[in-house]
Amino acid sequence: MMLEIHEAAKHFGGVRAVDGLSFSMNEGEVVGLLGPNGSGKTTLMNLVSGALKPTSGDILFDGVAIGGKRPDVIARAGVARTFQLVRVLPSLSILENVMVPAAFGREALWGRAAEARAEESLARVGLKVSPGKLAGDLTYIDQKRLELARALAARPRLLLLDEWLAGLNPTELQEGIALIRQLEAEGLTILLVEHIMDAVRALCPRCVVMASGSKIADGPTAEVLDQPEVVAAYLGGIDA
Amino acid sequence: MTGSLIALAVLALVACGPYILDAYGIGLLIGAVSYTILASAWAMFSGPTRYISLATVAFYGTGAYTVAVLSEALPWPLVLVSAAVIGGVLALLVGLSTLRLAGIYFVIFSFGLAELIRQLITWFEVSVSGTLGRYIFLELEPRHVLWQLLALAAVVVLITGWIHRSRIGLALKVIGDDETVAAHAGINLARTKLILFVLSSVLITLVGAIQSPRWVYVEPGIVFNPQVSFLTVIMALLGGATKRWGPVLGAVPLFLLFEWLSARFPDHFSILLGLLFIGVVFLLPDGVLAAIEKLRKKKEARA
Ligand SMILES: Nc1ncnc2c1ncn2[C@@H]1O[C@H](COP(=O)(O)OP(=O)(O)O)[C@@H](O)[C@H]1O
Ligand SMILES: [Mg+2]
């Protein structure tokens, strides 16, 4: 198992954002994480990436406990992510943005090697803007591309995508789906939060569905989406 | 690179000052160079991390006091080394215990630190060594003080240049933009901040040590004057703490302005300083250069 989540919980005061949730992922698997708004998907991503410490429960990556570890330690172990609200480094150039995980990740590349890795990642996501430009000046879609390139620059083994496809127009969405498919074909393990059902059906053979911090379904996508609990959870809940 | 060379050339030029200036002029140069180093060292840590540190005088005063205590026991170079080591160890302890604090608590703690050290030394001097004041008798003339400060300034130029080109420089830029992204890219936030805090504090301690012979007589109340901390923040912020030459551009003109103000309005100087501090922190936290840049961008956008 590449990722094992055992009874993970995260409480914010009285709010049980993640409430004793368990599931596992194999290497090379692409799993969709679904659920209505506020069901705890982002919080779960935060627990895996180290942005938040679990209140209780265990998270294992490659058999090693990472729950509660610092995000930089988890990043160097081979986990990379994008953020639901896109976060580029606005005062750094595009190239510098992408160099960062290459420089501070597992491989600790520097100089020409880090630049080469950044260029390669930018090419992979199809960002065709002068790499010397400041990241803060990019359009929204290009910022999203940049964030993905940055996540890929560390050559992660597990990629966490939090609504990376949200806010794209239909053409961009098709490009985005093709891009993630490409990563899937290369054997990358991906956990992705997504509201766009066409994208989920196209990309995720398997889905985990959350509601109020708990897992209510887990299995092959077509079956899961037909389950009455899932349909009920989504009625009135979903915004997409 | 060219920037560093120009800066070193300017320092060399200033080093000729004692051959043409009178005592007052040399004194001005010493003050201007001291504050240039203080503001640059302050910005080294506070620029990218955005922690407003009011601990400058805690380290500056520690440097001066180290000289007062050790100057007769050790040769001068060893006194300076001791000051650097003491400042570094102090910064390490302070950093380990405070860099996890949120911004506003850090400001308060850093301000309290100088007071704490002042009280500790006062207590020690009164109850253990039995003297409150100390004399610094060293055969160092003002020009020697100036030259040593210029040498330290050259070290600062070289260190900043090195930081800009190194991994830690990139880490700092990332931390300045977004700490969450920095941590998720593999940057160890606590360690990066600690290294910078120690480095910056050692430089500040050395300024205090090198210029201490100017005082001759020292006691905690003189050495730990909170004005030093406030002046440093105003200079660095007004010049632009995130720009490489910002602190220099802030320090030199403001030092001269403050000299003039404190001579002209000795009774109201503290109030002026307080108002200026509040104004800078609220209105121009990114500095004059950044404000001008912003204005220019706005104009361009409108055109
Ligand atoms: N840092 C936080 N502090 C307090 N409550 C939070 C925090 N983060 C998330 N929550 C709460 O946890 C719940 C789950 O949020 P989230 O994980 O963002 O849901 P989702 O990503 O599925 O929309 C929500 O009720 C949200 O308000
Ligand atoms: Mg979310």
PDB file of N, CA, C and O in Angstrom, chain A residues 158-219:
ATOM      1  N   LEU A 158       3.304  10.565  -4.736  1.00  0.00           N
ATOM      2  CA  LEU A 158       1.871  10.728  -4.506  1.00  0.00           C
ATOM      3  C   LEU A 158       1.522  12.188  -4.763  1.00  0.00           C
ATOM      4  O   LEU A 158       2.156  13.092  -4.227  1.00  0.00           O
ATOM      5  N   LEU A 159       0.499  12.396  -5.618  1.00  0.00           N
ATOM      6  CA  LEU A 159       0.093  13.762  -5.946  1.00  0.00           C
ATOM      7  C   LEU A 159      -1.309  14.001  -5.414  1.00  0.00           C
ATOM      8  O   LEU A 159      -2.219  13.191  -5.638  1.00  0.00           O
ATOM      9  N   LEU A 160      -1.482  15.095  -4.683  1.00  0.00           N
ATOM     10  CA  LEU A 160      -2.789  15.458  -4.140  1.00  0.00           C
ATOM     11  C   LEU A 160      -3.304  16.673  -4.910  1.00  0.00           C
ATOM     12  O   LEU A 160      -2.651  17.713  -4.917  1.00  0.00           O
ATOM     13  N   LEU A 161      -4.453  16.529  -5.578  1.00  0.00           N
ATOM     14  CA  LEU A 161      -5.001  17.645  -6.349  1.00  0.00           C
ATOM     15  C   LEU A 161      -6.325  18.064  -5.722  1.00  0.00           C
ATOM     16  O   LEU A 161      -7.270  17.276  -5.693  1.00  0.00           O
ATOM     17  N   ASP A 162      -6.388  19.306  -5.233  1.00  0.00           N
ATOM     18  CA  ASP A 162      -7.617  19.774  -4.584  1.00  0.00           C
ATOM     19  C   ASP A 162      -8.384  20.679  -5.543  1.00  0.00           C
ATOM     20  O   ASP A 162      -8.085  21.858  -5.662  1.00  0.00           O
ATOM     21  N   GLU A 163      -9.367  20.122  -6.225  1.00  0.00           N
ATOM     22  CA  GLU A 163     -10.199  20.851  -7.194  1.00  0.00           C
ATOM     23  C   GLU A 163      -9.338  21.591  -8.200  1.00  0.00           C
ATOM     24  O   GLU A 163      -9.578  22.760  -8.497  1.00  0.00           O
ATOM     25  N   TRP A 164      -8.368  20.873  -8.744  1.00  0.00           N
ATOM     26  CA  TRP A 164      -7.469  21.522  -9.690  1.00  0.00           C
ATOM     27  C   TRP A 164      -8.200  21.915 -10.981  1.00  0.00           C
ATOM     28  O   TRP A 164      -7.818  22.852 -11.661  1.00  0.00           O
ATOM     29  N   LEU A 165      -9.287  21.195 -11.311  1.00  0.00           N
ATOM     30  CA  LEU A 165      -9.993  21.470 -12.564  1.00  0.00           C
ATOM     31  C   LEU A 165     -11.068  22.544 -12.411  1.00  0.00           C
ATOM     32  O   LEU A 165     -11.673  22.970 -13.391  1.00  0.00           O
ATOM     33  N   ALA A 166     -11.316  22.984 -11.176  1.00  0.00           N
ATOM     34  CA  ALA A 166     -12.387  23.969 -10.957  1.00  0.00           C
ATOM     35  C   ALA A 166     -12.055  25.292 -11.620  1.00  0.00           C
ATOM     36  O   ALA A 166     -10.901  25.718 -11.634  1.00  0.00           O
ATOM     37  N   GLY A 167     -13.069  25.928 -12.185  1.00  0.00           N
ATOM     38  CA  GLY A 167     -12.903  27.267 -12.730  1.00  0.00           C
ATOM     39  C   GLY A 167     -12.332  27.310 -14.135  1.00  0.00           C
ATOM     40  O   GLY A 167     -12.000  28.380 -14.623  1.00  0.00           O
ATOM     41  N   LEU A 168     -12.174  26.155 -14.782  1.00  0.00           N
ATOM     42  CA  LEU A 168     -11.655  26.158 -16.149  1.00  0.00           C
ATOM     43  C   LEU A 168     -12.822  26.198 -17.142  1.00  0.00           C
ATOM     44  O   LEU A 168     -13.901  25.685 -16.862  1.00  0.00           O
ATOM     45  N   ASN A 169     -12.600  26.804 -18.312  1.00  0.00           N
ATOM     46  CA  ASN A 169     -13.645  26.785 -19.343  1.00  0.00           C
ATOM     47  C   ASN A 169     -13.618  25.428 -20.043  1.00  0.00           C
ATOM     48  O   ASN A 169     -12.684  24.638 -19.844  1.00  0.00           O
ATOM     49  N   PRO A 170     -14.639  25.099 -20.850  1.00  0.00           N
ATOM     50  CA  PRO A 170     -14.734  23.735 -21.401  1.00  0.00           C
ATOM     51  C   PRO A 170     -13.494  23.261 -22.156  1.00  0.00           C
ATOM     52  O   PRO A 170     -13.068  22.117 -21.999  1.00  0.00           O
ATOM     53  N   THR A 171     -12.887  24.158 -22.925  1.00  0.00           N
ATOM     54  CA  THR A 171     -11.678  23.751 -23.672  1.00  0.00           C
ATOM     55  C   THR A 171     -10.544  23.451 -22.697  1.00  0.00           C
ATOM     56  O   THR A 171      -9.858  22.430 -22.811  1.00  0.00           O
ATOM     57  N   GLU A 172     -10.361  24.373 -21.740  1.00  0.00           N
ATOM     58  CA  GLU A 172      -9.294  24.191 -20.755  1.00  0.00           C
ATOM     59  C   GLU A 172      -9.528  22.924 -19.949  1.00  0.00           C
ATOM     60  O   GLU A 172      -8.589  22.204 -19.600  1.00  0.00           O
ATOM     61  N   LEU A 173     -10.810  22.639 -19.648  1.00  0.00           N
ATOM     62  CA  LEU A 173     -11.153  21.447 -18.877  1.00  0.00           C
ATOM     63  C   LEU A 173     -10.704  20.200 -19.632  1.00  0.00           C
ATOM     64  O   LEU A 173     -10.091  19.296 -19.058  1.00  0.00           O
ATOM     65  N   GLN A 174     -10.983  20.159 -20.938  1.00  0.00           N
ATOM     66  CA  GLN A 174     -10.560  19.002 -21.739  1.00  0.00           C
ATOM     67  C   GLN A 174      -9.040  18.859 -21.710  1.00  0.00           C
ATOM     68  O   GLN A 174      -8.504  17.767 -21.552  1.00  0.00           O
ATOM     69  N   GLU A 175      -8.337  19.984 -21.822  1.00  0.00           N
ATOM     70  CA  GLU A 175      -6.868  19.959 -21.760  1.00  0.00           C
ATOM     71  C   GLU A 175      -6.395  19.460 -20.399  1.00  0.00           C
ATOM     72  O   GLU A 175      -5.469  18.662 -20.297  1.00  0.00           O
ATOM     73  N   GLY A 176      -7.081  19.953 -19.362  1.00  0.00           N
ATOM     74  CA  GLY A 176      -6.714  19.573 -17.995  1.00  0.00           C
ATOM     75  C   GLY A 176      -6.890  18.078 -17.778  1.00  0.00           C
ATOM     76  O   GLY A 176      -6.022  17.424 -17.187  1.00  0.00           O
ATOM     77  N   ILE A 177      -8.021  17.550 -18.246  1.00  0.00           N
ATOM     78  CA  ILE A 177      -8.279  16.122 -18.092  1.00  0.00           C
ATOM     79  C   ILE A 177      -7.211  15.303 -18.833  1.00  0.00           C
ATOM     80  O   ILE A 177      -6.662  14.327 -18.307  1.00  0.00           O
ATOM     81  N   ALA A 178      -6.891  15.758 -20.051  1.00  0.00           N
ATOM     82  CA  ALA A 178      -5.869  15.046 -20.831  1.00  0.00           C
ATOM     83  C   ALA A 178      -4.529  15.056 -20.101  1.00  0.00           C
ATOM     84  O   ALA A 178      -3.804  14.042 -20.081  1.00  0.00           O
ATOM     85  N   LEU A 179      -4.239  16.189 -19.460  1.00  0.00           N
ATOM     86  CA  LEU A 179      -2.973  16.324 -18.749  1.00  0.00           C
ATOM     87  C   LEU A 179      -2.889  15.347 -17.575  1.00  0.00           C
ATOM     88  O   LEU A 179      -1.881  14.648 -17.388  1.00  0.00           O
ATOM     89  N   ILE A 180      -3.950  15.261 -16.790  1.00  0.00           N
ATOM     90  CA  ILE A 180      -3.943  14.349 -15.644  1.00  0.00           C
ATOM     91  C   ILE A 180      -3.901  12.889 -16.128  1.00  0.00           C
ATOM     92  O   ILE A 180      -3.238  12.041 -15.529  1.00  0.00           O
ATOM     93  N   ARG A 181      -4.620  12.622 -17.240  1.00  0.00           N
ATOM     94  CA  ARG A 181      -4.563  11.273 -17.829  1.00  0.00           C
ATOM     95  C   ARG A 181      -3.143  10.866 -18.160  1.00  0.00           C
ATOM     96  O   ARG A 181      -2.719   9.727 -17.965  1.00  0.00           O
ATOM     97  N   GLN A 182      -2.431  11.841 -18.711  1.00  0.00           N
ATOM     98  CA  GLN A 182      -1.034  11.628 -19.073  1.00  0.00           C
ATOM     99  C   GLN A 182      -0.219  11.232 -17.840  1.00  0.00           C
ATOM    100  O   GLN A 182       0.565  10.277 -17.872  1.00  0.00           O
ATOM    101  N   LEU A 183      -0.442  11.934 -16.731  1.00  0.00           N
ATOM    102  CA  LEU A 183       0.280  11.637 -15.487  1.00  0.00           C
ATOM    103  C   LEU A 183      -0.084  10.245 -14.999  1.00  0.00           C
ATOM    104  O   LEU A 183       0.761   9.476 -14.532  1.00  0.00           O
ATOM    105  N   GLU A 184      -1.365   9.908 -15.134  1.00  0.00           N
ATOM    106  CA  GLU A 184      -1.883   8.599 -14.745  1.00  0.00           C
ATOM    107  C   GLU A 184      -1.173   7.514 -15.557  1.00  0.00           C
ATOM    108  O   GLU A 184      -0.721   6.505 -15.014  1.00  0.00           O
ATOM    109  N   ALA A 185      -1.030   7.786 -16.863  1.00  0.00           N
ATOM    110  CA  ALA A 185      -0.397   6.808 -17.746  1.00  0.00           C
ATOM    111  C   ALA A 185       1.071   6.607 -17.372  1.00  0.00           C
ATOM    112  O   ALA A 185       1.636   5.532 -17.563  1.00  0.00           O
ATOM    113  N   GLU A 186       1.683   7.655 -16.821  1.00  0.00           N
ATOM    114  CA  GLU A 186       3.083   7.538 -16.412  1.00  0.00           C
ATOM    115  C   GLU A 186       3.235   6.806 -15.087  1.00  0.00           C
ATOM    116  O   GLU A 186       4.343   6.605 -14.604  1.00  0.00           O
ATOM    117  N   GLY A 187       2.085   6.434 -14.495  1.00  0.00           N
ATOM    118  CA  GLY A 187       2.154   5.618 -13.281  1.00  0.00           C
ATOM    119  C   GLY A 187       2.123   6.385 -11.976  1.00  0.00           C
ATOM    120  O   GLY A 187       2.349   5.810 -10.907  1.00  0.00           O
ATOM    121  N   LEU A 188       1.841   7.699 -12.037  1.00  0.00           N
ATOM    122  CA  LEU A 188       1.785   8.498 -10.816  1.00  0.00           C
ATOM    123  C   LEU A 188       0.542   8.136  -9.995  1.00  0.00           C
ATOM    124  O   LEU A 188      -0.523   7.891 -10.558  1.00  0.00           O
ATOM    125  N   THR A 189       0.699   8.079  -8.687  1.00  0.00           N
ATOM    126  CA  THR A 189      -0.433   7.833  -7.800  1.00  0.00           C
ATOM    127  C   THR A 189      -1.085   9.178  -7.480  1.00  0.00           C
ATOM    128  O   THR A 189      -0.388  10.105  -7.058  1.00  0.00           O
ATOM    129  N   ILE A 190      -2.403   9.281  -7.692  1.00  0.00           N
ATOM    130  CA  ILE A 190      -3.064  10.589  -7.537  1.00  0.00           C
ATOM    131  C   ILE A 190      -4.332  10.457  -6.696  1.00  0.00           C
ATOM    132  O   ILE A 190      -5.154   9.570  -6.930  1.00  0.00           O
ATOM    133  N   LEU A 191      -4.456  11.339  -5.713  1.00  0.00           N
ATOM    134  CA  LEU A 191      -5.710  11.462  -4.970  1.00  0.00           C
ATOM    135  C   LEU A 191      -6.281  12.817  -5.344  1.00  0.00           C
ATOM    136  O   LEU A 191      -5.649  13.848  -5.119  1.00  0.00           O
ATOM    137  N   LEU A 192      -7.489  12.825  -5.966  1.00  0.00           N
ATOM    138  CA  LEU A 192      -7.985  14.115  -6.417  1.00  0.00           C
ATOM    139  C   LEU A 192      -9.386  14.407  -5.937  1.00  0.00           C
ATOM    140  O   LEU A 192     -10.274  13.569  -6.023  1.00  0.00           O
ATOM    141  N   VAL A 193      -9.538  15.608  -5.401  1.00  0.00           N
ATOM    142  CA  VAL A 193     -10.851  16.111  -4.999  1.00  0.00           C
ATOM    143  C   VAL A 193     -11.445  16.771  -6.226  1.00  0.00           C
ATOM    144  O   VAL A 193     -10.778  17.583  -6.865  1.00  0.00           O
ATOM    145  N   GLU A 194     -12.676  16.399  -6.586  1.00  0.00           N
ATOM    146  CA  GLU A 194     -13.257  16.989  -7.780  1.00  0.00           C
ATOM    147  C   GLU A 194     -14.771  17.018  -7.707  1.00  0.00           C
ATOM    148  O   GLU A 194     -15.392  16.085  -7.217  1.00  0.00           O
ATOM    149  N   HIS A 195     -15.345  18.121  -8.173  1.00  0.00           N
ATOM    150  CA  HIS A 195     -16.805  18.244  -8.210  1.00  0.00           C
ATOM    151  C   HIS A 195     -17.356  17.976  -9.597  1.00  0.00           C
ATOM    152  O   HIS A 195     -18.536  17.711  -9.758  1.00  0.00           O
ATOM    153  N   ILE A 196     -16.492  18.078 -10.608  1.00  0.00           N
ATOM    154  CA  ILE A 196     -16.982  17.936 -11.974  1.00  0.00           C
ATOM    155  C   ILE A 196     -17.077  16.443 -12.308  1.00  0.00           C
ATOM    156  O   ILE A 196     -16.073  15.751 -12.466  1.00  0.00           O
ATOM    157  N   MET A 197     -18.328  15.946 -12.388  1.00  0.00           N
ATOM    158  CA  MET A 197     -18.540  14.497 -12.496  1.00  0.00           C
ATOM    159  C   MET A 197     -17.968  13.912 -13.780  1.00  0.00           C
ATOM    160  O   MET A 197     -17.476  12.793 -13.790  1.00  0.00           O
ATOM    161  N   ASP A 198     -18.031  14.671 -14.880  1.00  0.00           N
ATOM    162  CA  ASP A 198     -17.471  14.152 -16.137  1.00  0.00           C
ATOM    163  C   ASP A 198     -15.981  13.888 -15.961  1.00  0.00           C
ATOM    164  O   ASP A 198     -15.447  12.889 -16.465  1.00  0.00           O
ATOM    165  N   ALA A 199     -15.324  14.797 -15.234  1.00  0.00           N
ATOM    166  CA  ALA A 199     -13.880  14.638 -15.015  1.00  0.00           C
ATOM    167  C   ALA A 199     -13.632  13.426 -14.125  1.00  0.00           C
ATOM    168  O   ALA A 199     -12.712  12.626 -14.372  1.00  0.00           O
ATOM    169  N   VAL A 200     -14.453  13.265 -13.091  1.00  0.00           N
ATOM    170  CA  VAL A 200     -14.273  12.139 -12.181  1.00  0.00           C
ATOM    171  C   VAL A 200     -14.444  10.826 -12.954  1.00  0.00           C
ATOM    172  O   VAL A 200     -13.618   9.905 -12.835  1.00  0.00           O
ATOM    173  N   ARG A 201     -15.506  10.764 -13.782  1.00  0.00           N
ATOM    174  CA  ARG A 201     -15.746   9.530 -14.546  1.00  0.00           C
ATOM    175  C   ARG A 201     -14.591   9.270 -15.507  1.00  0.00           C
ATOM    176  O   ARG A 201     -14.191   8.134 -15.694  1.00  0.00           O
ATOM    177  N   ALA A 202     -14.054  10.345 -16.095  1.00  0.00           N
ATOM    178  CA  ALA A 202     -12.993  10.161 -17.083  1.00  0.00           C
ATOM    179  C   ALA A 202     -11.670   9.751 -16.435  1.00  0.00           C
ATOM    180  O   ALA A 202     -10.878   9.034 -17.027  1.00  0.00           O
ATOM    181  N   LEU A 203     -11.439  10.200 -15.202  1.00  0.00           N
ATOM    182  CA  LEU A 203     -10.100  10.046 -14.636  1.00  0.00           C
ATOM    183  C   LEU A 203      -9.971   8.989 -13.549  1.00  0.00           C
ATOM    184  O   LEU A 203      -8.901   8.403 -13.377  1.00  0.00           O
ATOM    185  N   CYS A 204     -11.049   8.772 -12.775  1.00  0.00           N
ATOM    186  CA  CYS A 204     -10.904   7.969 -11.568  1.00  0.00           C
ATOM    187  C   CYS A 204     -11.617   6.634 -11.690  1.00  0.00           C
ATOM    188  O   CYS A 204     -12.849   6.592 -11.683  1.00  0.00           O
ATOM    189  N   PRO A 205     -10.878   5.557 -11.744  1.00  0.00           N
ATOM    190  CA  PRO A 205     -11.536   4.247 -11.743  1.00  0.00           C
ATOM    191  C   PRO A 205     -12.227   3.997 -10.397  1.00  0.00           C
ATOM    192  O   PRO A 205     -13.188   3.241 -10.342  1.00  0.00           O
ATOM    193  N   ARG A 206     -11.722   4.646  -9.338  1.00  0.00           N
ATOM    194  CA  ARG A 206     -12.274   4.399  -8.018  1.00  0.00           C
ATOM    195  C   ARG A 206     -12.546   5.725  -7.302  1.00  0.00           C
ATOM    196  O   ARG A 206     -11.812   6.683  -7.507  1.00  0.00           O
ATOM    197  N   CYS A 207     -13.608   5.722  -6.459  1.00  0.00           N
ATOM    198  CA  CYS A 207     -13.937   6.926  -5.713  1.00  0.00           C
ATOM    199  C   CYS A 207     -14.178   6.625  -4.246  1.00  0.00           C
ATOM    200  O   CYS A 207     -14.688   5.563  -3.889  1.00  0.00           O
ATOM    201  N   VAL A 208     -13.799   7.580  -3.411  1.00  0.00           N
ATOM    202  CA  VAL A 208     -14.156   7.562  -1.996  1.00  0.00           C
ATOM    203  C   VAL A 208     -15.091   8.749  -1.797  1.00  0.00           C
ATOM    204  O   VAL A 208     -14.781   9.848  -2.246  1.00  0.00           O
ATOM    205  N   VAL A 209     -16.234   8.523  -1.153  1.00  0.00           N
ATOM    206  CA  VAL A 209     -17.173   9.624  -0.954  1.00  0.00           C
ATOM    207  C   VAL A 209     -17.279   9.949   0.531  1.00  0.00           C
ATOM    208  O   VAL A 209     -17.416   9.056   1.370  1.00  0.00           O
ATOM    209  N   MET A 210     -17.169  11.245   0.847  1.00  0.00           N
ATOM    210  CA  MET A 210     -17.278  11.700   2.239  1.00  0.00           C
ATOM    211  C   MET A 210     -18.563  12.485   2.445  1.00  0.00           C
ATOM    212  O   MET A 210     -19.061  13.141   1.535  1.00  0.00           O
ATOM    213  N   ALA A 211     -19.074  12.405   3.657  1.00  0.00           N
ATOM    214  CA  ALA A 211     -20.161  13.290   4.072  1.00  0.00           C
ATOM    215  C   ALA A 211     -19.955  13.562   5.551  1.00  0.00           C
ATOM    216  O   ALA A 211     -19.692  12.645   6.325  1.00  0.00           O
ATOM    217  N   SER A 212     -20.002  14.810   5.940  1.00  0.00           N
ATOM    218  CA  SER A 212     -19.793  15.221   7.336  1.00  0.00           C
ATOM    219  C   SER A 212     -18.589  14.553   7.986  1.00  0.00           C
ATOM    220  O   SER A 212     -18.677  14.074   9.105  1.00  0.00           O
ATOM    221  N   GLY A 213     -17.490  14.498   7.278  1.00  0.00           N
ATOM    222  CA  GLY A 213     -16.258  13.991   7.864  1.00  0.00           C
ATOM    223  C   GLY A 213     -16.088  12.487   7.835  1.00  0.00           C
ATOM    224  O   GLY A 213     -15.024  11.974   8.190  1.00  0.00           O
ATOM    225  N   SER A 214     -17.116  11.757   7.427  1.00  0.00           N
ATOM    226  CA  SER A 214     -16.995  10.294   7.405  1.00  0.00           C
ATOM    227  C   SER A 214     -17.071   9.768   5.973  1.00  0.00           C
ATOM    228  O   SER A 214     -17.585  10.436   5.081  1.00  0.00           O
ATOM    229  N   LYS A 215     -16.577   8.551   5.821  1.00  0.00           N
ATOM    230  CA  LYS A 215     -16.635   7.919   4.511  1.00  0.00           C
ATOM    231  C   LYS A 215     -17.995   7.253   4.363  1.00  0.00           C
ATOM    232  O   LYS A 215     -18.393   6.466   5.223  1.00  0.00           O
ATOM    233  N   ILE A 216     -18.721   7.556   3.278  1.00  0.00           N
ATOM    234  CA  ILE A 216     -20.019   6.885   3.098  1.00  0.00           C
ATOM    235  C   ILE A 216     -19.995   5.910   1.930  1.00  0.00           C
ATOM    236  O   ILE A 216     -20.911   5.107   1.778  1.00  0.00           O
ATOM    237  N   ALA A 217     -18.947   5.960   1.102  1.00  0.00           N
ATOM    238  CA  ALA A 217     -18.874   4.988   0.005  1.00  0.00           C
ATOM    239  C   ALA A 217     -17.443   4.914  -0.484  1.00  0.00           C
ATOM    240  O   ALA A 217     -16.669   5.865  -0.336  1.00  0.00           O
ATOM    241  N   ASP A 218     -17.088   3.754  -1.044  1.00  0.00           N
ATOM    242  CA  ASP A 218     -15.731   3.538  -1.555  1.00  0.00           C
ATOM    243  C   ASP A 218     -15.813   2.384  -2.545  1.00  0.00           C
ATOM    244  O   ASP A 218     -16.256   1.296  -2.172  1.00  0.00           O
ATOM    245  N   GLY A 219     -15.433   2.626  -3.785  1.00  0.00           N
ATOM    246  CA  GLY A 219     -15.471   1.537  -4.760  1.00  0.00           C
ATOM    247  C   GLY A 219     -15.374   2.056  -6.174  1.00  0.00           C
ATOM    248  O   GLY A 219     -15.059   3.228  -6.382  1.00  0.00           O
TER     249      GLY A 219
END
